[in-house]
Amino acid sequence: MTILNLFHNIAIFFGLSFLGSLIQIKFNFIKNHKNRITDLFFDFIVGFIFISISIYLLSLYNFYVVNIAYGINLILLLFSIIKVSKNINVLDDLKKFFLSDKVLIIFILVLIFYSLMPVTDADSIAYHLYIPKNIFESGLLSFNILHYHEIFYGPGEAFYLLGAVLKNYQLPHFINLLAIFIIYIVFRDKFFKSKKAKNQKIFFYILLAIPVVFQLFSTGKPQLIFIAINLFFFSIIFNNKFKFNENNKSIFNLYFFMLLSFLVIILSKVTFAITCFVLFCYFLIKNHLIFKLINF
């Protein structure tokens, strides 16, 4: 069953990546990157945000969310096949990325092995996994006012419904694993100025050695992925200056996607409202849009 769950998680990753690439082509709100690995993970972020908010909103209306989750799983499986078949070269890039260093291989193997383990921390079982399991068993969203954790149901828990319908409770660990790779890639491509691969690997080792990172990775909490998404937006704002033009739809699409992402993050973890607010203000101030927004 664990092996099947691994294939299911990989299919979700590639499926969301393909969905994200379609959305980016449609709305053209994020610049293309030169690195296929970077594209792959950034496309995944877009697909993840879209699916998380979609399942969450649908589940609030009790529209047979279990059947919807089954359907989304099948669609993502199809998207995964299309993604790999159309971009076969990305597999070679992934192979080079993961096999670039012996120590890095050991770190990655340990993380992948750990991502296949079931969630065992009490808070994640009682909250983040209980709600999707309850939705799956009852077929609808139901709140128990006496169960404190049930009140705080968000897109993060809604996304885990994809795993619950197939009894894949390793999905939270796998999402956290992807979040670690996203954090590393953002720093490598956007902030780490040295082109020496050796220095990049050292940074990755330091990143993995931070206690709070492993603590978040080892739980079923949908937090590390939202930290990665916030860092992703910061990298876009930090490295780009957008020219405001009423005829330029891409900047409005970026507005919309950023606000949608912040909505997903805040609904999943309300304490992230501060970082989302600061990031959005930084975006407005850097691009001289704050006064134009007020006048509008």
CSV table of C-alpha atoms in Angstrom, one decimal:
chain,number,residue,atom,x,y,z
A,1,MET,CA,0.0,0.0,0.0
A,2,THR,CA,2.9,2.3,0.8
A,3,ILE,CA,4.3,1.9,-2.7
A,4,LEU,CA,0.9,2.6,-4.2
A,5,ASN,CA,0.7,5.8,-2.1
A,6,LEU,CA,4.1,6.8,-3.4
A,7,PHE,CA,2.9,6.5,-7.0
A,8,HIS,CA,-0.3,8.4,-6.1
A,9,ASN,CA,1.7,11.2,-4.5
A,10,ILE,CA,4.0,11.4,-7.6
A,11,ALA,CA,1.0,11.5,-9.8
A,12,ILE,CA,-0.5,14.3,-7.8
A,13,PHE,CA,2.8,16.3,-8.1
A,14,PHE,CA,3.1,16.0,-11.8
A,15,GLY,CA,-0.7,16.4,-12.3
A,16,LEU,CA,-0.7,19.7,-10.3
A,17,SER,CA,2.4,20.8,-12.2
A,18,PHE,CA,0.7,20.3,-15.5
A,19,LEU,CA,-2.5,22.0,-14.3
A,20,GLY,CA,-0.3,24.9,-13.0
A,21,SER,CA,1.4,25.2,-16.4
A,22,LEU,CA,-2.0,25.5,-18.2
A,23,ILE,CA,-3.1,28.2,-15.8
A,24,GLN,CA,0.1,30.2,-16.3
A,25,ILE,CA,-0.2,29.9,-20.1
A,26,LYS,CA,-3.8,31.1,-19.8
A,27,PHE,CA,-3.2,34.1,-17.6
A,28,ASN,CA,0.5,34.8,-18.2
A,29,PHE,CA,1.1,36.2,-14.7
A,30,ILE,CA,4.5,34.7,-13.9
A,31,LYS,CA,7.6,35.0,-16.0
A,32,ASN,CA,9.0,31.9,-17.6
A,33,HIS,CA,12.2,30.5,-16.0
A,34,LYS,CA,15.2,29.1,-17.7
A,35,ASN,CA,15.4,26.0,-15.5
A,36,ARG,CA,13.0,23.2,-16.1
A,37,ILE,CA,13.3,22.0,-12.5
A,38,THR,CA,12.3,25.5,-11.3
A,39,ASP,CA,9.4,25.6,-13.7
A,40,LEU,CA,8.2,22.2,-12.5
A,41,PHE,CA,8.0,23.2,-8.9
A,42,PHE,CA,6.6,26.6,-9.5
A,43,ASP,CA,3.9,25.1,-11.8
A,44,PHE,CA,3.1,22.8,-8.9
A,45,ILE,CA,2.6,25.8,-6.6
A,46,VAL,CA,0.0,27.3,-9.0
A,47,GLY,CA,-1.8,24.0,-9.4
A,48,PHE,CA,-1.8,23.3,-5.6
A,49,ILE,CA,-3.3,26.7,-4.8
A,50,PHE,CA,-6.0,26.3,-7.5
A,51,ILE,CA,-7.0,22.7,-6.4
A,52,SER,CA,-6.9,23.5,-2.6
A,53,ILE,CA,-9.3,26.5,-2.9
A,54,SER,CA,-11.5,24.6,-5.3
A,55,ILE,CA,-12.0,21.6,-3.0
A,56,TYR,CA,-12.4,23.8,0.0
A,57,LEU,CA,-15.1,26.0,-1.5
A,58,LEU,CA,-17.0,22.9,-2.9
A,59,SER,CA,-16.8,21.1,0.4
A,60,LEU,CA,-18.4,24.1,2.1
A,61,TYR,CA,-21.5,23.5,0.0
A,62,ASN,CA,-21.5,19.8,0.6
A,63,PHE,CA,-21.6,19.0,-3.2
A,64,TYR,CA,-20.7,15.3,-2.9
A,65,VAL,CA,-17.1,16.3,-2.1
A,66,VAL,CA,-15.9,12.7,-1.9
A,67,ASN,CA,-17.0,12.0,-5.5
A,68,ILE,CA,-15.4,15.2,-6.5
A,69,ALA,CA,-12.2,14.2,-4.8
A,70,TYR,CA,-12.3,10.9,-6.7
A,71,GLY,CA,-12.7,12.8,-9.9
A,72,ILE,CA,-9.9,15.2,-9.2
A,73,ASN,CA,-7.6,12.2,-8.5
A,74,LEU,CA,-8.4,10.7,-11.9
A,75,ILE,CA,-7.9,14.0,-13.7
A,76,LEU,CA,-4.5,14.6,-11.9
A,77,LEU,CA,-3.5,11.1,-12.9
A,78,LEU,CA,-4.3,11.9,-16.5
A,79,PHE,CA,-2.5,15.2,-16.3
A,80,SER,CA,0.5,13.4,-14.8
A,81,ILE,CA,0.8,11.1,-17.8
A,82,ILE,CA,0.5,14.0,-20.2
A,83,LYS,CA,3.1,16.1,-18.3
A,84,VAL,CA,5.7,13.3,-18.3
A,85,SER,CA,5.0,12.3,-21.9
A,86,LYS,CA,5.2,15.8,-23.2
A,87,ASN,CA,8.2,16.8,-21.1
A,88,ILE,CA,10.3,13.6,-21.0
A,89,ASN,CA,13.5,15.7,-20.6
A,90,VAL,CA,12.4,17.0,-17.2
A,91,LEU,CA,13.0,13.4,-15.9
A,92,ASP,CA,16.6,13.7,-16.9
A,93,ASP,CA,16.8,17.1,-15.2
A,94,LEU,CA,15.3,15.6,-12.0
A,95,LYS,CA,17.8,12.7,-12.1
A,96,LYS,CA,20.7,15.2,-12.4
A,97,PHE,CA,19.3,17.3,-9.6
A,98,PHE,CA,18.9,14.5,-7.2
A,99,LEU,CA,22.1,12.6,-8.1
A,100,SER,CA,24.4,15.7,-8.1
A,101,ASP,CA,26.1,14.8,-4.9
A,102,LYS,CA,26.6,11.8,-2.7
A,103,VAL,CA,25.8,13.5,0.5
A,104,LEU,CA,22.8,15.2,-1.1
A,105,ILE,CA,21.6,11.7,-2.2
A,106,ILE,CA,21.7,10.5,1.4
A,107,PHE,CA,19.8,13.5,2.6
A,108,ILE,CA,17.1,13.0,-0.1
A,109,LEU,CA,16.8,9.3,0.5
A,110,VAL,CA,16.3,9.9,4.2
A,111,LEU,CA,13.6,12.5,3.5
A,112,ILE,CA,11.9,10.4,0.9
A,113,PHE,CA,11.9,7.4,3.2
A,114,TYR,CA,10.5,9.5,6.0
A,115,SER,CA,7.8,10.9,3.7
A,116,LEU,CA,6.5,7.4,3.2
A,117,MET,CA,6.0,6.9,7.0
A,118,PRO,CA,2.5,7.5,8.4
A,119,VAL,CA,1.7,10.6,10.3
A,120,THR,CA,2.0,9.9,14.0
A,121,ASP,CA,1.9,13.3,15.9
A,122,ALA,CA,-1.3,13.7,17.8
A,123,ASP,CA,-2.2,17.2,16.7
A,124,SER,CA,-2.0,16.2,13.0
A,125,ILE,CA,-4.1,13.1,13.5
A,126,ALA,CA,-6.7,14.8,15.7
A,127,TYR,CA,-7.0,17.8,13.4
A,128,HIS,CA,-5.4,17.9,9.9
A,129,LEU,CA,-6.2,14.3,9.1
A,130,TYR,CA,-9.3,13.7,11.1
A,131,ILE,CA,-11.4,16.3,9.2
A,132,PRO,CA,-10.7,14.8,5.7
A,133,LYS,CA,-11.3,11.3,7.1
A,134,ASN,CA,-14.6,12.4,8.6
A,135,ILE,CA,-15.6,14.0,5.3
A,136,PHE,CA,-14.7,10.8,3.4
A,137,GLU,CA,-16.7,8.6,5.8
A,138,SER,CA,-19.8,10.8,6.0
A,139,GLY,CA,-19.7,12.1,2.4
A,140,LEU,CA,-20.3,15.7,3.5
A,141,LEU,CA,-18.8,18.4,5.6
A,142,SER,CA,-20.1,18.4,9.2
A,143,PHE,CA,-18.9,20.4,12.2
A,144,ASN,CA,-18.9,19.2,15.8
A,145,ILE,CA,-19.0,22.3,18.0
A,146,LEU,CA,-17.7,20.3,20.9
A,147,HIS,CA,-14.6,19.3,18.9
A,148,TYR,CA,-12.4,22.4,19.0
A,149,HIS,CA,-10.2,21.5,16.1
A,150,GLU,CA,-13.1,20.9,13.7
A,151,ILE,CA,-13.9,24.6,13.7
A,152,PHE,CA,-10.7,25.5,11.9
A,153,TYR,CA,-11.1,23.6,8.7
A,154,GLY,CA,-9.2,25.2,5.8
A,155,PRO,CA,-7.9,24.6,2.3
A,156,GLY,CA,-4.9,22.7,3.7
A,157,GLU,CA,-7.2,20.1,5.3
A,158,ALA,CA,-9.4,20.1,2.2
A,159,PHE,CA,-6.4,19.2,0.0
A,160,TYR,CA,-5.7,16.2,2.1
A,161,LEU,CA,-9.1,14.8,1.0
A,162,LEU,CA,-7.3,13.7,-2.1
A,163,GLY,CA,-5.3,11.3,0.0
A,164,ALA,CA,-8.1,10.3,2.3
A,165,VAL,CA,-10.3,8.9,-0.5
A,166,LEU,CA,-7.5,6.5,-1.4
A,167,LYS,CA,-6.4,6.0,2.3
A,168,ASN,CA,-3.1,7.7,1.4
A,169,TYR,CA,-2.2,9.3,4.7
A,170,GLN,CA,1.4,9.8,3.6
A,171,LEU,CA,0.3,12.8,1.4
A,172,PRO,CA,1.0,15.4,4.1
A,173,HIS,CA,4.6,14.2,4.5
A,174,PHE,CA,5.1,14.2,0.7
A,175,ILE,CA,3.7,17.8,0.4
A,176,ASN,CA,6.2,18.9,3.1
A,177,LEU,CA,9.0,17.1,1.2
A,178,LEU,CA,8.1,19.2,-1.9
A,179,ALA,CA,8.0,22.3,0.2
A,180,ILE,CA,11.6,21.7,1.3
A,181,PHE,CA,12.7,21.3,-2.4
A,182,ILE,CA,10.8,24.5,-3.3
A,183,ILE,CA,12.6,26.5,-0.5
A,184,TYR,CA,15.9,25.2,-1.7
A,185,ILE,CA,15.2,26.0,-5.3
A,186,VAL,CA,14.0,29.5,-4.6
A,187,PHE,CA,17.2,30.3,-2.6
A,188,ARG,CA,19.4,28.6,-5.2
A,189,ASP,CA,17.9,30.4,-8.2
A,190,LYS,CA,16.9,33.8,-6.8
A,191,PHE,CA,19.0,34.7,-3.8
A,192,PHE,CA,22.1,32.6,-3.8
A,193,LYS,CA,24.3,34.6,-6.1
A,194,SER,CA,27.3,32.3,-6.3
A,195,LYS,CA,27.2,29.9,-9.2
A,196,LYS,CA,29.4,27.3,-7.5
A,197,ALA,CA,27.4,24.1,-7.0
A,198,LYS,CA,29.4,23.2,-4.0
A,199,ASN,CA,28.2,26.3,-2.1
A,200,GLN,CA,24.6,25.6,-3.1
A,201,LYS,CA,24.8,22.1,-1.6
A,202,ILE,CA,26.3,23.5,1.6
A,203,PHE,CA,23.3,25.8,1.9
A,204,PHE,CA,20.9,22.9,1.4
A,205,TYR,CA,22.7,21.0,4.3
A,206,ILE,CA,22.3,24.1,6.5
A,207,LEU,CA,18.7,24.3,5.6
A,208,LEU,CA,18.0,20.7,6.5
A,209,ALA,CA,19.9,21.2,9.8
A,210,ILE,CA,17.5,23.9,11.0
A,211,PRO,CA,15.4,22.1,13.8
A,212,VAL,CA,12.1,23.9,13.0
A,213,VAL,CA,12.3,22.8,9.4
A,214,PHE,CA,12.5,19.1,10.3
A,215,GLN,CA,9.9,19.5,13.0
A,216,LEU,CA,7.4,20.9,10.5
A,217,PHE,CA,8.4,18.3,7.9
A,218,SER,CA,7.9,15.5,10.4
A,219,THR,CA,4.2,16.4,11.1
A,220,GLY,CA,1.1,16.3,9.0
A,221,LYS,CA,0.6,20.0,9.3
A,222,PRO,CA,0.0,22.0,6.0
A,223,GLN,CA,2.4,24.7,7.1
A,224,LEU,CA,5.8,24.2,5.4
A,225,ILE,CA,4.2,24.4,2.0
A,226,PHE,CA,2.7,27.8,2.8
A,227,ILE,CA,6.1,29.0,4.0
A,228,ALA,CA,7.5,27.9,0.7
A,229,ILE,CA,4.8,29.7,-1.2
A,230,ASN,CA,5.3,32.9,0.7
A,231,LEU,CA,9.1,32.6,0.0
A,232,PHE,CA,8.2,32.1,-3.7
A,233,PHE,CA,6.2,35.3,-3.8
A,234,PHE,CA,8.9,37.2,-2.0
A,235,SER,CA,11.4,36.0,-4.6
A,236,ILE,CA,9.1,37.2,-7.5
A,237,ILE,CA,8.7,40.6,-5.9
A,238,PHE,CA,12.3,40.9,-4.9
A,239,ASN,CA,13.7,40.1,-8.3
A,240,ASN,CA,11.1,41.9,-10.5
A,241,LYS,CA,9.7,45.4,-10.9
A,242,PHE,CA,6.4,45.4,-12.7
A,243,LYS,CA,5.4,48.4,-14.8
A,244,PHE,CA,1.8,49.4,-14.2
A,245,ASN,CA,-0.1,49.6,-17.5
A,246,GLU,CA,-3.8,49.6,-17.8
A,247,ASN,CA,-3.5,47.5,-20.9
A,248,ASN,CA,-1.2,45.0,-19.3
A,249,LYS,CA,-3.4,42.3,-18.1
A,250,SER,CA,-0.5,40.2,-16.7
A,251,ILE,CA,-0.1,42.5,-13.7
A,252,PHE,CA,-3.8,42.3,-12.8
A,253,ASN,CA,-3.6,38.5,-13.1
A,254,LEU,CA,-0.6,38.6,-10.8
A,255,TYR,CA,-2.7,40.6,-8.4
A,256,PHE,CA,-5.5,38.1,-8.5
A,257,PHE,CA,-3.3,35.0,-8.1
A,258,MET,CA,-1.3,36.6,-5.2
A,259,LEU,CA,-4.5,37.5,-3.4
A,260,LEU,CA,-6.0,34.0,-4.1
A,261,SER,CA,-2.8,32.5,-2.7
A,262,PHE,CA,-2.9,34.7,0.4
A,263,LEU,CA,-6.5,33.7,0.9
A,264,VAL,CA,-5.6,30.0,0.8
A,265,ILE,CA,-2.7,30.5,3.2
A,266,ILE,CA,-4.7,32.6,5.7
A,267,LEU,CA,-7.7,30.2,5.7
A,268,SER,CA,-5.3,27.3,6.3
A,269,LYS,CA,-3.3,29.1,9.0
A,270,VAL,CA,-4.6,32.5,10.3
A,271,THR,CA,-1.2,33.4,11.8
A,272,PHE,CA,0.2,33.7,8.3
A,273,ALA,CA,-2.0,36.8,7.8
A,274,ILE,CA,0.8,39.0,9.0
A,275,THR,CA,3.4,37.7,6.5
A,276,CYS,CA,0.8,37.8,3.7
A,277,PHE,CA,-0.1,41.4,4.5
A,278,VAL,CA,3.6,42.5,4.7
A,279,LEU,CA,4.3,40.8,1.3
A,280,PHE,CA,1.4,42.4,-0.4
A,281,CYS,CA,2.4,45.8,0.9
A,282,TYR,CA,5.9,45.2,-0.2
A,283,PHE,CA,4.6,44.4,-3.7
A,284,LEU,CA,2.5,47.6,-3.8
A,285,ILE,CA,5.2,49.9,-2.5
A,286,LYS,CA,8.1,48.5,-4.6
A,287,ASN,CA,6.0,48.9,-7.8
A,288,HIS,CA,4.6,52.4,-6.8
A,289,LEU,CA,1.1,51.0,-6.8
A,290,ILE,CA,0.0,52.0,-3.3
A,291,PHE,CA,-1.2,55.5,-4.2
A,292,LYS,CA,-2.8,54.4,-7.5
A,293,LEU,CA,-4.7,51.7,-5.5
A,294,ILE,CA,-5.9,54.3,-3.0
A,295,ASN,CA,-7.1,56.6,-5.8
A,296,PHE,CA,-8.8,53.8,-7.6
